[in-house]
Coordinates of C-alpha atoms and ligand atoms in Angstrom, one line a residue:
M737 CA 127.3 102.9 99.2
A738 CA 124.4 102.8 96.8
G739 CA 122.6 106.1 96.2
F740 CA 118.9 105.5 96.7
A741 CA 117.8 109.0 95.8
A742 CA 118.0 108.6 92.1
P743 CA 116.0 105.4 91.9
L744 CA 113.4 106.9 94.2
R745 CA 112.9 109.8 91.8
D746 CA 112.5 107.5 88.9
M747 CA 110.1 105.2 90.8
E748 CA 107.8 108.2 91.5
F749 CA 108.0 109.1 87.8
V750 CA 107.0 105.6 86.7
F751 CA 104.3 105.4 89.3
T752 CA 102.6 108.6 88.2
E753 CA 103.3 108.8 84.5
L754 CA 103.6 105.3 83.2
A755 CA 102.0 102.8 85.6
G756 CA 98.8 104.8 86.5
L757 CA 99.1 105.1 90.3
S758 CA 96.3 107.6 90.6
P759 CA 93.5 105.5 89.1
I760 CA 94.6 102.6 91.3
L761 CA 94.5 104.8 94.4
S762 CA 91.0 106.0 93.4
L763 CA 89.9 102.3 93.3
L764 CA 91.3 101.8 96.8
G765 CA 89.3 104.6 98.3
E766 CA 89.9 107.9 100.1
D767 CA 92.3 106.5 102.7
Y768 CA 94.9 106.1 100.0
S769 CA 96.6 109.2 98.6
A770 CA 99.7 110.0 96.5
E771 CA 101.1 111.8 99.5
L772 CA 100.8 108.6 101.6
V773 CA 102.5 106.6 98.8
S774 CA 105.4 109.2 98.7
T775 CA 105.8 109.0 102.5
V776 CA 105.9 105.2 102.4
L777 CA 108.3 105.1 99.5
A778 CA 110.7 107.6 101.2
E779 CA 110.6 105.5 104.4
A780 CA 111.3 102.3 102.5
G781 CA 114.2 104.0 100.8
K782 CA 115.6 105.1 104.2
I783 CA 115.4 101.6 105.6
A784 CA 117.1 100.3 102.4
E785 CA 119.9 102.8 102.8
D786 CA 120.4 103.0 106.5
V787 CA 119.4 99.5 107.8
I788 CA 119.8 96.9 105.0
A789 CA 122.5 98.1 102.6
P790 CA 125.3 98.3 105.3
L791 CA 124.7 94.5 105.9
N792 CA 125.2 93.5 102.3
H793 CA 129.0 93.2 102.0
P794 CA 129.7 91.8 105.5
G795 CA 126.8 89.4 105.1
D796 CA 128.3 88.1 101.9
K797 CA 131.7 87.5 103.6
Q798 CA 130.1 85.9 106.7
G799 CA 127.4 83.9 105.1
A800 CA 124.7 81.8 106.8
K801 CA 125.8 78.7 108.9
L802 CA 124.3 75.5 110.0
E803 CA 125.5 74.7 113.5
N804 CA 124.1 72.0 115.8
G805 CA 121.0 71.6 113.6
K806 CA 120.3 75.3 113.7
V807 CA 120.7 77.9 111.0
R808 CA 122.6 81.0 112.1
V809 CA 122.0 84.0 109.9
A810 CA 124.7 86.7 109.4
D811 CA 125.3 89.5 112.0
G812 CA 122.7 92.3 111.8
W813 CA 120.1 90.2 110.0
Q814 CA 117.9 89.8 113.0
P815 CA 117.6 93.5 114.0
A816 CA 117.1 94.5 110.3
Y817 CA 114.3 91.9 110.0
D818 CA 112.7 93.2 113.3
T819 CA 112.7 96.7 111.8
L820 CA 110.6 95.4 108.9
V821 CA 108.2 93.6 111.2
E822 CA 107.8 96.6 113.5
G823 CA 106.9 98.7 110.6
N824 CA 104.4 96.1 109.2
W825 CA 106.4 96.2 106.0
L826 CA 105.7 92.6 105.0
G827 CA 102.0 93.5 105.2
L828 CA 102.3 96.3 102.7
P829 CA 100.3 94.8 99.8
F830 CA 97.8 92.7 101.9
P831 CA 94.3 93.8 102.8
A832 CA 93.7 95.6 106.1
E833 CA 91.2 92.9 107.1
H834 CA 94.2 90.5 107.4
G835 CA 96.3 93.1 109.2
G836 CA 98.1 94.5 106.1
M837 CA 98.5 98.1 104.9
G838 CA 96.3 97.5 101.9
L839 CA 98.6 99.4 99.5
P840 CA 98.9 98.6 95.8
W841 CA 101.2 95.9 94.5
L842 CA 102.8 98.7 92.5
V843 CA 104.0 100.3 95.8
N844 CA 105.1 96.9 97.0
A845 CA 107.1 96.4 93.8
A846 CA 109.1 99.6 94.6
A847 CA 109.7 98.5 98.2
S848 CA 110.8 95.0 97.0
E849 CA 113.2 96.7 94.5
L850 CA 114.7 98.9 97.2
W851 CA 115.3 96.1 99.6
A852 CA 116.7 93.8 97.0
S853 CA 119.0 96.6 95.8
A854 CA 120.2 97.1 99.4
S855 CA 120.8 93.3 99.9
T856 CA 119.2 90.6 97.8
A857 CA 120.3 87.9 100.2
F858 CA 118.4 89.7 103.0
A859 CA 115.4 90.7 100.9
L860 CA 114.7 87.1 100.1
S861 CA 113.6 86.6 103.7
T862 CA 110.6 88.8 102.9
I863 CA 109.5 87.8 99.4
L864 CA 108.9 84.1 100.1
T865 CA 106.8 85.0 103.2
Q866 CA 104.8 87.3 101.1
G867 CA 104.3 84.5 98.5
A868 CA 103.1 82.1 101.2
T869 CA 100.8 84.7 102.5
H870 CA 99.4 85.4 99.1
A871 CA 98.8 81.6 98.5
I872 CA 96.9 81.2 101.8
I873 CA 94.8 84.3 101.2
S874 CA 93.9 83.0 97.7
C875 CA 93.5 79.3 98.3
G876 CA 93.4 78.6 102.1
S877 CA 90.4 77.6 104.2
E878 CA 88.8 80.0 106.6
Q879 CA 90.5 78.1 109.5
Q880 CA 93.9 78.2 107.8
K881 CA 93.5 81.9 107.2
A882 CA 92.6 82.6 110.8
T883 CA 95.5 80.4 112.1
Y884 CA 98.3 81.6 109.8
L885 CA 97.5 85.0 108.2
P886 CA 97.8 87.3 111.2
K887 CA 101.4 86.2 111.9
L888 CA 102.4 85.8 108.3
V889 CA 101.1 89.2 107.2
S890 CA 103.0 90.9 110.0
G891 CA 106.1 88.9 109.3
E892 CA 106.2 87.5 112.9
W893 CA 106.3 84.1 111.3
A894 CA 108.2 83.4 108.0
G895 CA 107.0 81.4 105.0
T896 CA 108.9 79.3 102.5
M897 CA 108.2 77.7 99.1
V898 CA 109.2 74.0 99.1
L899 CA 109.0 72.5 95.6
T900 CA 112.4 71.4 94.4
E901 CA 113.8 67.8 94.9
A902 CA 117.0 66.2 93.5
G903 CA 114.9 64.7 90.7
A904 CA 112.4 67.5 90.3
G905 CA 113.6 70.9 89.4
S906 CA 112.2 72.5 86.2
D907 CA 110.0 69.3 86.0
L908 CA 107.8 69.5 89.0
A909 CA 105.7 66.6 87.7
A910 CA 108.5 64.4 89.0
V911 CA 107.9 65.4 92.7
R912 CA 108.1 62.3 94.9
T913 CA 107.7 63.7 98.5
K914 CA 104.8 61.6 100.0
A915 CA 101.7 62.8 101.8
V916 CA 99.6 60.1 103.5
K917 CA 96.2 61.1 105.0
K918 CA 95.8 60.5 108.7
G919 CA 92.6 61.9 110.2
D920 CA 92.3 65.6 109.7
H921 CA 95.9 66.0 108.5
Y922 CA 98.6 64.3 106.3
L923 CA 102.0 62.9 107.2
I924 CA 104.6 64.3 104.8
S925 CA 107.9 62.5 104.1
G926 CA 110.7 63.2 101.7
Q927 CA 113.7 65.4 101.0
K928 CA 113.6 68.8 99.4
I929 CA 116.6 70.7 98.2
F930 CA 117.5 74.4 97.6
I931 CA 115.0 75.8 100.0
T932 CA 115.5 79.5 100.5
Y933 CA 115.4 80.5 104.2
G934 CA 114.3 76.9 104.8
D935 CA 115.3 77.3 108.4
H936 CA 116.5 80.1 110.7
E937 CA 115.8 81.5 114.1
M938 CA 114.7 85.0 113.0
T939 CA 111.1 84.2 113.6
P940 CA 109.6 81.8 116.2
N941 CA 107.8 79.8 113.5
I942 CA 108.2 79.0 109.8
I943 CA 105.3 78.0 107.6
H944 CA 106.5 75.8 104.8
M945 CA 104.3 75.5 101.7
V946 CA 105.1 72.1 100.4
L947 CA 104.4 70.2 97.2
A948 CA 103.8 66.5 97.8
R949 CA 102.1 63.5 96.2
T950 CA 99.3 61.4 97.8
P951 CA 99.6 57.6 97.5
D952 CA 96.8 57.0 94.9
A953 CA 97.4 60.2 93.0
P954 CA 97.7 60.0 89.2
P955 CA 101.2 60.5 87.8
G956 CA 102.3 63.9 86.6
V957 CA 101.2 67.3 87.8
K958 CA 97.6 66.3 88.4
G959 CA 98.8 64.1 91.3
I960 CA 100.5 66.9 93.2
S961 CA 98.9 68.7 96.2
L962 CA 99.9 71.7 98.3
F963 CA 100.4 71.4 102.1
I964 CA 101.0 73.8 104.9
V965 CA 103.7 72.3 107.1
P966 CA 104.5 74.5 110.1
K967 CA 108.0 74.2 111.8
F968 CA 106.1 74.3 115.1
L969 CA 102.5 73.1 115.3
V970 CA 100.0 75.7 116.3
N971 CA 97.6 75.1 119.2
E972 CA 94.0 76.0 119.0
D973 CA 94.6 79.2 121.1
G974 CA 97.3 80.2 118.6
S975 CA 100.2 79.4 120.9
L976 CA 103.1 77.3 119.5
G977 CA 103.0 73.5 120.2
A978 CA 105.3 70.6 119.5
R979 CA 108.2 70.8 117.0
N980 CA 107.1 69.2 113.7
D981 CA 109.2 66.5 112.1
V982 CA 111.0 68.8 109.6
R983 CA 114.7 69.8 109.8
P984 CA 117.5 71.4 107.8
V985 CA 120.1 68.8 106.8
S986 CA 122.7 71.1 105.2
L987 CA 123.2 74.5 103.6
E988 CA 124.5 74.9 100.0
H989 CA 127.8 76.7 99.2
K990 CA 126.8 79.1 96.5
L991 CA 128.2 81.5 93.9
G992 CA 126.3 84.4 95.4
I993 CA 123.6 85.5 97.9
H994 CA 125.9 83.8 100.5
A995 CA 123.9 85.2 103.4
S996 CA 120.6 83.7 102.2
P997 CA 120.4 80.2 103.8
T998 CA 119.6 77.7 101.0
A999 CA 118.8 74.5 102.8
V1000 CA 118.4 70.8 102.1
M1001 CA 115.3 70.0 104.1
S1002 CA 114.2 66.6 105.4
F1003 CA 110.5 66.0 106.1
G1004 CA 109.3 63.0 108.2
D1005 CA 112.6 61.4 109.2
N1006 CA 110.8 60.1 112.3
E1007 CA 107.0 59.9 112.7
G1008 CA 106.2 62.0 109.6
A1009 CA 105.8 65.8 109.4
I1010 CA 102.2 67.0 110.0
G1011 CA 100.9 68.8 107.0
Y1012 CA 97.5 70.4 106.2
L1013 CA 96.0 70.2 102.7
V1014 CA 95.4 73.5 101.0
G1015 CA 92.2 73.4 98.9
E1016 CA 91.7 70.0 97.3
E1017 CA 94.0 67.1 96.4
G1018 CA 95.6 67.3 93.0
R1019 CA 95.4 71.1 92.7
G1020 CA 98.8 71.8 94.3
L1021 CA 100.6 73.1 91.3
E1022 CA 97.8 75.3 90.3
F1023 CA 97.8 76.9 93.8
M1024 CA 101.6 77.0 93.9
F1025 CA 101.4 79.1 90.7
I1026 CA 99.6 81.8 92.5
M1027 CA 102.6 82.0 94.8
M1028 CA 105.1 81.6 92.0
N1029 CA 103.7 84.3 89.8
N1030 CA 104.0 86.7 92.7
A1031 CA 107.5 85.5 93.4
R1032 CA 108.4 85.6 89.7
L1033 CA 107.5 89.3 89.6
N1034 CA 109.6 89.8 92.7
V1035 CA 112.6 88.0 91.2
G1036 CA 112.3 90.1 88.0
L1037 CA 112.5 93.1 90.4
Q1038 CA 115.7 91.6 91.8
G1039 CA 117.1 91.9 88.3
V1040 CA 116.1 95.5 88.2
A1041 CA 117.4 96.1 91.8
L1042 CA 120.8 94.7 91.3
A1043 CA 121.1 96.5 87.9
E1044 CA 120.4 99.7 89.7
R1045 CA 122.9 98.9 92.5
A1046 CA 125.5 97.9 90.0
Y1047 CA 124.9 101.2 88.0
Q1048 CA 125.2 103.4 91.1
Q1049 CA 128.3 101.6 92.2
A1050 CA 129.9 102.0 88.7
L1051 CA 128.9 105.6 88.4
G1052 CA 130.5 106.5 91.8
Y1053 CA 133.7 104.7 90.7
A1054 CA 133.8 106.3 87.3
R1055 CA 133.5 109.8 88.8
D1056 CA 136.4 109.1 91.2
R1057 CA 138.9 107.0 89.3
V1058 CA 141.4 109.0 87.4
Q1059 CA 143.0 107.4 84.4
G1060 CA 144.5 108.9 81.3
K1061 CA 143.6 112.1 79.6
A1062 CA 140.2 111.9 77.9
I1063 CA 139.9 113.0 74.3
G1064 CA 139.6 116.7 74.1
K1065 CA 140.8 117.3 77.7
S1066 CA 144.0 119.0 78.6
E1067 CA 144.7 117.0 81.9
R1068 CA 144.3 113.5 83.3
G1069 CA 140.8 113.1 84.7
P1070 CA 138.1 110.8 85.8
I1071 CA 137.2 107.8 83.6
I1072 CA 133.6 109.0 83.2
D1073 CA 135.1 111.4 80.6
H1074 CA 136.2 108.5 78.3
P1075 CA 133.6 107.9 75.6
D1076 CA 133.5 104.2 76.1
V1077 CA 133.0 104.4 79.9
R1078 CA 130.1 106.8 79.2
R1079 CA 128.7 104.3 76.8
L1080 CA 128.8 101.5 79.4
L1081 CA 127.2 103.7 82.1
F1082 CA 124.5 105.1 79.8
T1083 CA 123.6 101.7 78.5
M1084 CA 123.4 100.4 82.2
K1085 CA 121.1 103.3 83.1
A1086 CA 118.9 102.9 80.0
R1087 CA 118.4 99.2 80.5
T1088 CA 117.7 99.6 84.2
E1089 CA 115.0 102.3 83.7
A1090 CA 113.3 100.4 80.9
M1091 CA 113.2 97.3 83.1
R1092 CA 111.8 99.1 86.1
A1093 CA 109.1 100.7 84.0
L1094 CA 108.0 97.4 82.5
A1095 CA 108.0 95.5 85.8
Y1096 CA 106.0 98.3 87.5
V1097 CA 103.4 98.2 84.7
E1098 CA 103.0 94.5 85.5
A1099 CA 102.5 95.2 89.2
A1100 CA 99.9 97.9 88.3
A1101 CA 98.1 95.4 86.1
L1102 CA 97.9 93.1 89.2
D1103 CA 96.3 95.9 91.1
L1104 CA 93.7 96.4 88.4
A1105 CA 93.0 92.7 88.4
E1106 CA 92.3 92.9 92.1
H1107 CA 90.5 96.2 92.5
E1108 CA 88.8 97.2 89.2
T1109 CA 85.1 97.7 89.4
T1110 CA 83.8 95.2 86.8
A1111 CA 84.6 91.6 86.0
E1112 CA 85.6 92.5 82.5
K1113 CA 88.1 95.2 83.6
K1114 CA 89.6 92.8 86.3
K1115 CA 90.0 90.2 83.5
Q1116 CA 91.8 92.7 81.3
G1117 CA 94.2 93.5 84.2
Q1118 CA 94.9 89.8 84.9
L1119 CA 95.5 89.0 81.2
L1120 CA 98.0 91.8 80.9
A1121 CA 99.8 90.7 84.2
D1122 CA 99.8 87.1 83.0
F1123 CA 101.3 88.0 79.6
L1124 CA 104.0 90.2 81.2
N1125 CA 104.9 87.9 84.0
P1126 CA 107.4 85.5 82.1
I1127 CA 108.8 88.5 80.2
V1128 CA 109.5 90.5 83.3
K1129 CA 111.0 87.5 85.1
G1130 CA 113.1 86.4 82.1
W1131 CA 114.1 89.6 80.5
C1132 CA 114.7 91.6 83.7
T1133 CA 116.9 88.9 85.2
E1134 CA 119.0 88.2 82.1
T1135 CA 119.4 92.0 81.5
G1136 CA 120.2 92.5 85.2
I1137 CA 123.1 90.1 84.7
K1138 CA 124.3 92.1 81.6
V1139 CA 124.1 95.3 83.5
A1140 CA 126.0 93.9 86.5
S1141 CA 128.7 92.6 84.1
D1142 CA 129.1 96.0 82.6
G1143 CA 129.4 97.3 86.1
V1144 CA 132.4 95.1 86.7
Q1145 CA 133.8 96.4 83.3
V1146 CA 133.6 100.0 84.4
H1147 CA 135.7 99.2 87.4
G1148 CA 138.5 97.5 85.3
G1149 CA 140.6 95.2 87.5
M1150 CA 139.0 96.5 90.7
G1151 CA 135.7 95.1 89.4
F1152 CA 137.2 91.6 89.6
I1153 CA 138.4 92.2 93.2
E1154 CA 135.9 91.7 95.9
E1155 CA 136.4 94.8 98.0
T1156 CA 134.6 97.2 95.6
G1157 CA 131.4 95.3 95.8
A1158 CA 130.9 95.2 92.0
A1159 CA 131.8 91.5 91.9
Q1160 CA 129.3 90.7 94.5
H1161 CA 126.4 92.3 92.5
Y1162 CA 127.5 90.2 89.5
R1163 CA 127.6 87.0 91.6
D1164 CA 124.3 87.8 93.4
V1165 CA 122.3 88.6 90.3
R1166 CA 123.3 85.4 88.5
I1167 CA 120.8 83.2 90.4
T1168 CA 117.9 85.4 89.4
A1169 CA 117.7 83.8 85.9
I1170 CA 117.7 80.4 87.5
Y1171 CA 115.4 80.2 90.5
E1172 CA 111.6 80.6 90.2
G1173 CA 111.9 78.9 86.9
T1174 CA 114.9 79.3 84.6
T1175 CA 114.7 81.7 81.6
A1176 CA 113.9 78.7 79.4
I1177 CA 110.9 77.8 81.6
Q1178 CA 109.6 81.4 81.4
A1179 CA 110.0 81.2 77.6
N1180 CA 108.1 77.9 77.5
D1181 CA 105.3 79.6 79.5
L1182 CA 105.4 82.6 77.1
I1183 CA 105.0 80.6 73.9
N1184 CA 102.8 77.8 75.2
R1185 CA 100.4 79.4 77.7
K1186 CA 100.6 83.1 77.1
L1187 CA 100.8 83.2 73.2
G1188 CA 99.3 79.7 72.5
R1189 CA 96.1 80.1 74.5
D1190 CA 94.7 83.0 72.5
Q1191 CA 96.9 82.8 69.4
G1192 CA 98.8 85.9 70.4
A1193 CA 95.7 88.1 70.9
V1194 CA 96.8 89.8 74.2
A1195 CA 100.4 90.2 72.9
K1196 CA 99.1 91.8 69.7
S1197 CA 96.8 94.2 71.5
V1198 CA 99.7 95.3 73.7
L1199 CA 101.9 95.7 70.6
A1200 CA 99.1 97.7 68.9
E1201 CA 99.7 100.4 71.6
V1202 CA 103.4 100.2 70.9
K1203 CA 102.8 100.9 67.2
A1204 CA 100.3 103.8 67.8
Q1205 CA 102.8 105.5 70.1
A1206 CA 105.7 104.9 67.7
V1207 CA 103.8 106.4 64.8
K1208 CA 102.8 109.4 66.9
L1209 CA 106.5 110.0 67.9
K1210 CA 107.7 109.4 64.4
G1211 CA 105.6 112.4 63.2
S1212 CA 106.8 114.7 66.0
S1213 CA 108.5 118.0 65.0
K1214 CA 111.1 117.2 67.7
P1215 CA 114.0 115.3 66.1
E1216 CA 114.8 113.4 69.4
L1217 CA 111.2 112.0 69.5
A1218 CA 111.0 111.3 65.8
L1219 CA 114.2 109.2 66.1
I1220 CA 112.7 107.2 69.0
G1221 CA 109.5 106.8 67.0
R1222 CA 111.2 105.4 64.0
A1223 CA 113.3 102.9 66.0
M1224 CA 110.2 101.8 67.9
E1225 CA 108.2 101.2 64.8
E1226 CA 110.9 99.1 63.3
A1227 CA 111.2 97.1 66.5
H1228 CA 107.4 96.7 66.7
D1229 CA 107.2 95.4 63.2
V1230 CA 109.9 92.7 63.7
A1231 CA 108.2 91.7 67.0
I1232 CA 104.9 91.0 65.2
K1233 CA 106.8 88.9 62.6
A1234 CA 108.5 86.9 65.3
I1235 CA 105.2 86.2 67.1
D1236 CA 103.5 85.2 63.8
W1237 CA 106.4 82.9 63.0
T1238 CA 106.3 81.4 66.5
L1239 CA 102.5 80.7 66.2
A1240 CA 102.9 79.1 62.8
A1241 CA 106.2 77.1 63.1
G1242 CA 104.8 74.6 65.6
A1243 CA 102.6 73.1 62.9
E1244 CA 105.7 72.0 61.0
D1245 CA 107.7 70.8 64.1
A1246 CA 106.9 71.6 67.7
R1247 CA 110.6 71.8 68.6
L1248 CA 111.1 74.9 66.3
P1249 CA 109.2 77.5 68.4
A1250 CA 110.8 76.1 71.6
A1251 CA 114.3 76.5 70.1
A1252 CA 113.4 80.2 69.5
S1253 CA 111.5 80.9 72.7
V1254 CA 114.2 82.6 74.7
P1255 CA 115.3 84.9 71.9
L1256 CA 111.5 85.7 71.5
L1257 CA 111.2 86.5 75.2
M1258 CA 114.3 88.8 75.1
L1259 CA 112.9 90.4 71.9
L1260 CA 109.6 91.2 73.6
G1261 CA 111.2 92.5 76.7
T1262 CA 113.5 94.8 74.7
V1263 CA 110.5 96.1 72.7
L1264 CA 108.1 96.5 75.6
G1265 CA 110.8 98.1 77.8
G1266 CA 111.5 100.4 74.8
H1267 CA 107.9 101.3 74.6
Q1268 CA 107.9 102.5 78.2
M1269 CA 111.0 104.6 77.5
A1270 CA 109.3 106.1 74.5
R1271 CA 106.3 107.0 76.6
A1272 CA 108.7 108.5 79.2
A1273 CA 110.5 110.5 76.4
E1274 CA 107.3 112.1 75.2
I1275 CA 106.4 113.3 78.7
A1276 CA 110.0 114.4 79.4
A1277 CA 110.3 116.3 76.1
A1278 CA 107.4 118.6 77.2
R1279 CA 109.0 119.3 80.6
L1280 CA 112.6 119.9 79.9
A1281 CA 112.6 123.3 81.5
E1282 CA 111.2 122.0 84.8
S1283 CA 114.0 119.8 85.9
D1284 CA 117.2 118.0 85.0
F1285 CA 115.4 114.7 85.6
Y1286 CA 113.5 115.2 82.4
V1287 CA 116.6 116.2 80.4
A1288 CA 118.3 113.0 81.5
K1289 CA 115.2 110.9 80.9
L1290 CA 114.9 112.1 77.3
A1291 CA 118.5 111.5 76.6
T1292 CA 118.3 108.1 78.2
A1293 CA 115.3 107.1 76.0
Q1294 CA 117.3 108.2 72.9
H1295 CA 120.2 106.2 74.0
Y1296 CA 118.0 103.2 74.5
A1297 CA 116.6 103.7 71.0
V1298 CA 120.0 103.5 69.3
H1299 CA 122.0 101.3 71.7
V1300 CA 119.5 98.7 72.9
L1301 CA 116.5 98.6 70.6
P1302 CA 118.6 97.4 67.6
E1303 CA 119.1 94.2 69.5
A1304 CA 115.4 93.5 68.8
L1305 CA 116.2 93.3 65.1
A1306 CA 119.0 90.7 65.6
L1307 CA 116.8 88.7 68.0
A1308 CA 113.9 88.7 65.5
R1309 CA 116.2 87.3 62.8
T1310 CA 117.3 84.6 65.3
V1311 CA 113.7 83.7 66.1
T1312 CA 112.6 83.4 62.5
E1313 CA 115.7 81.9 61.0
G1314 CA 117.6 80.3 63.8
S1315 CA 115.6 77.4 65.1
K1316 CA 116.5 74.9 62.4
T1317 CA 120.2 75.1 63.1
V1318 CA 119.5 74.5 66.8
M1319 CA 118.0 71.1 66.0
S1320 CA 120.3 70.3 63.1
L1321 CA 123.2 68.7 65.0
E1322 CA 122.7 65.2 66.5
S1323 CA 123.2 65.3 70.3
A1324 CA 126.2 62.9 69.9
L1325 CA 128.0 65.4 67.6
F1326 CA 128.1 68.3 70.1
Ligands
FAD682 C1 120.0 79.7 95.5 C2 118.8 78.9 95.1 C3 117.6 79.1 95.8 C4 116.5 78.3 95.5 N1 115.3 78.5 96.2 C5 114.3 77.6 96.1 C6 113.2 77.6 97.0 O1 113.1 78.4 97.9 N2 112.2 76.7 96.8 C7 112.3 75.7 95.8 O2 111.4 74.9 95.7 N3 113.3 75.7 94.9 C8 114.3 76.7 95.0 N4 115.4 76.6 94.2 C9 115.4 75.7 93.1 C10 115.3 76.4 91.7 O3 114.0 76.8 91.6 C11 115.7 75.3 90.6 O4 117.1 75.2 90.8 C12 115.3 75.8 89.3 O5 113.9 75.7 89.1 C13 116.0 74.9 88.2 O6 115.8 73.5 88.5 P1 117.1 72.6 88.4 O7 118.2 73.2 89.3 O8 116.7 71.2 88.8 O9 117.6 72.6 87.0 P2 117.2 71.7 85.8 O10 115.7 71.6 85.8 O11 117.9 70.4 85.8 O12 117.6 72.5 84.5 C14 118.9 72.4 83.9 C15 118.9 73.2 82.6 O13 118.0 72.5 81.7 C16 117.0 73.4 81.3 N5 115.7 72.8 81.1 C17 115.1 71.9 82.0 N6 113.9 71.6 81.5 C18 113.7 72.3 80.4 C19 112.6 72.4 79.5 N7 111.4 71.8 79.7 N8 112.7 73.3 78.5 C20 113.9 73.9 78.3 N9 114.9 73.9 79.1 C21 114.8 73.1 80.2 C22 117.0 74.6 82.3 O14 116.5 75.8 81.7 C23 118.5 74.6 82.7 O15 119.2 75.4 81.8 C24 116.5 77.4 94.5 C25 117.7 77.2 93.8 C26 118.9 77.9 94.1 C27 120.2 77.6 93.4

């Protein structure tokens, strides 16, 4: 069983010391206090540990099933979902005026991480509903808000995100699902694939957010619109009406997240599925991005969550498993005493804490974008969140996979056997680097939109803080901090070179920066995560006598500086020197 106490302590530390919880709470008003946040976090941890985590392994074995046209979720899923609805947990980040708790996105990030750590397959049932809710709050009409928000915010109804088709995955411009106007609504027809929680009976209604194309729409992304397609139509008095013309056709057999039903969905097999336009025609992708950015942060958090779970699992095993006599010991003992097992565990821990800190800093930036007092300050928050979004999604998921793989390694042969659970974490985390936009799609976003739109200005202002912190630590009289400062300065310098190369190389050949974009994304994640660890180290170094938490934090930051940060140097070399080889071999010669 995963231990949830350790991540809870680290979450509180990141909240208060790195992500700036208290200024955010001040912006929200006097109803919101640090004590309230602590209570909420502790309760979320209890639900993760007592209610959700016990379902993870049995759910993986049982999976979701499609029987007689109905999706049956795994045993225990329904009561666990009901627990979240009863506690209004899905409404955690939404305004009180819509029935939510009105808490910061930062706190929601921690709850999302806890639930994904307990069971990613289960937690997926919540994040898409939150994404649909967010999209309707941001882009829906007053009538749509009144009809759908009360039930979506509470989680009484679920939401889905319906983009992908057989011919339209990364390339959503190729969406072919049709939407034909008929009076006050549209008739939707077409087949969508890979729809997470596309159908189930956990809620009496499901609100599908569907991308489709109107008949006279221009080709490409400008012709795509967003529609609300309820599974059951909603009467004027809010009661449920007729079943809409949408149904699950089959469920996918997957490598991981077996208990999350991933459905092929058919819209409009008969009279056409009734759908309601969100906003205006042609702005579907723009609106969908509101939902996707939210979901991308949540998927980045799944990478953190499964890394943490894999680490806790491996740590428990390493303390128990006796094998050999460790160097310097007189008797056989637990494998945690072997230097290489310690290296694996420490690197897992260091990567996980760095990822958590960076992801929470993005969530906090979203809070500032929403609640700051001036337009300029809101904009600063949004720009930071926008810049970090592809990095958190791409780097935290790819790194989560590495950590889960190391978790298997710590278990030796038992890691490859299903009963320990280590293999399930590795299988479950693999999808995170694929859905909500593959790592390559995140990297395209990073270089084209996030760096390209301001010639790297936001990136460089963030990196200027990295440099200032590194120089300060380098001059510290404490050798541990000076070491971290030197490593951070070196990593910063190569990151700047890599960004400058990326901005310039496109002029020679637009394919060159694209060929280096994933290494650049991984480089920036490594450096920005390292920066959070360096900030943590400075705080911890001043409080070593207060608690062992700070002793471990300082040591973990040092470990990151020497075991993880050097990867930035290699990645920078790949960025600046590696693109030409990528393009040098004709496709036919591969
Ligand atoms: C379990 C699961 C759940 C999912 N849930 C949902 C859901 O709820 N709703 C939904 O709409 N979709 C969902 N998806 C779909 C998912 O978002 C897509 O699978 C994903 O976006 C990739 O699309 P694709 O599978 O068509 O791969 P492709 O687009 O065919 O990509 C194949 C490879 O080509 C690369 N590639 C493609 N285009 C580019 C490019 N321009 N630049 C660089 N590299 C590129 C990709 O990175 C990848 O490595 C889910 C998928 C799975 C497996």
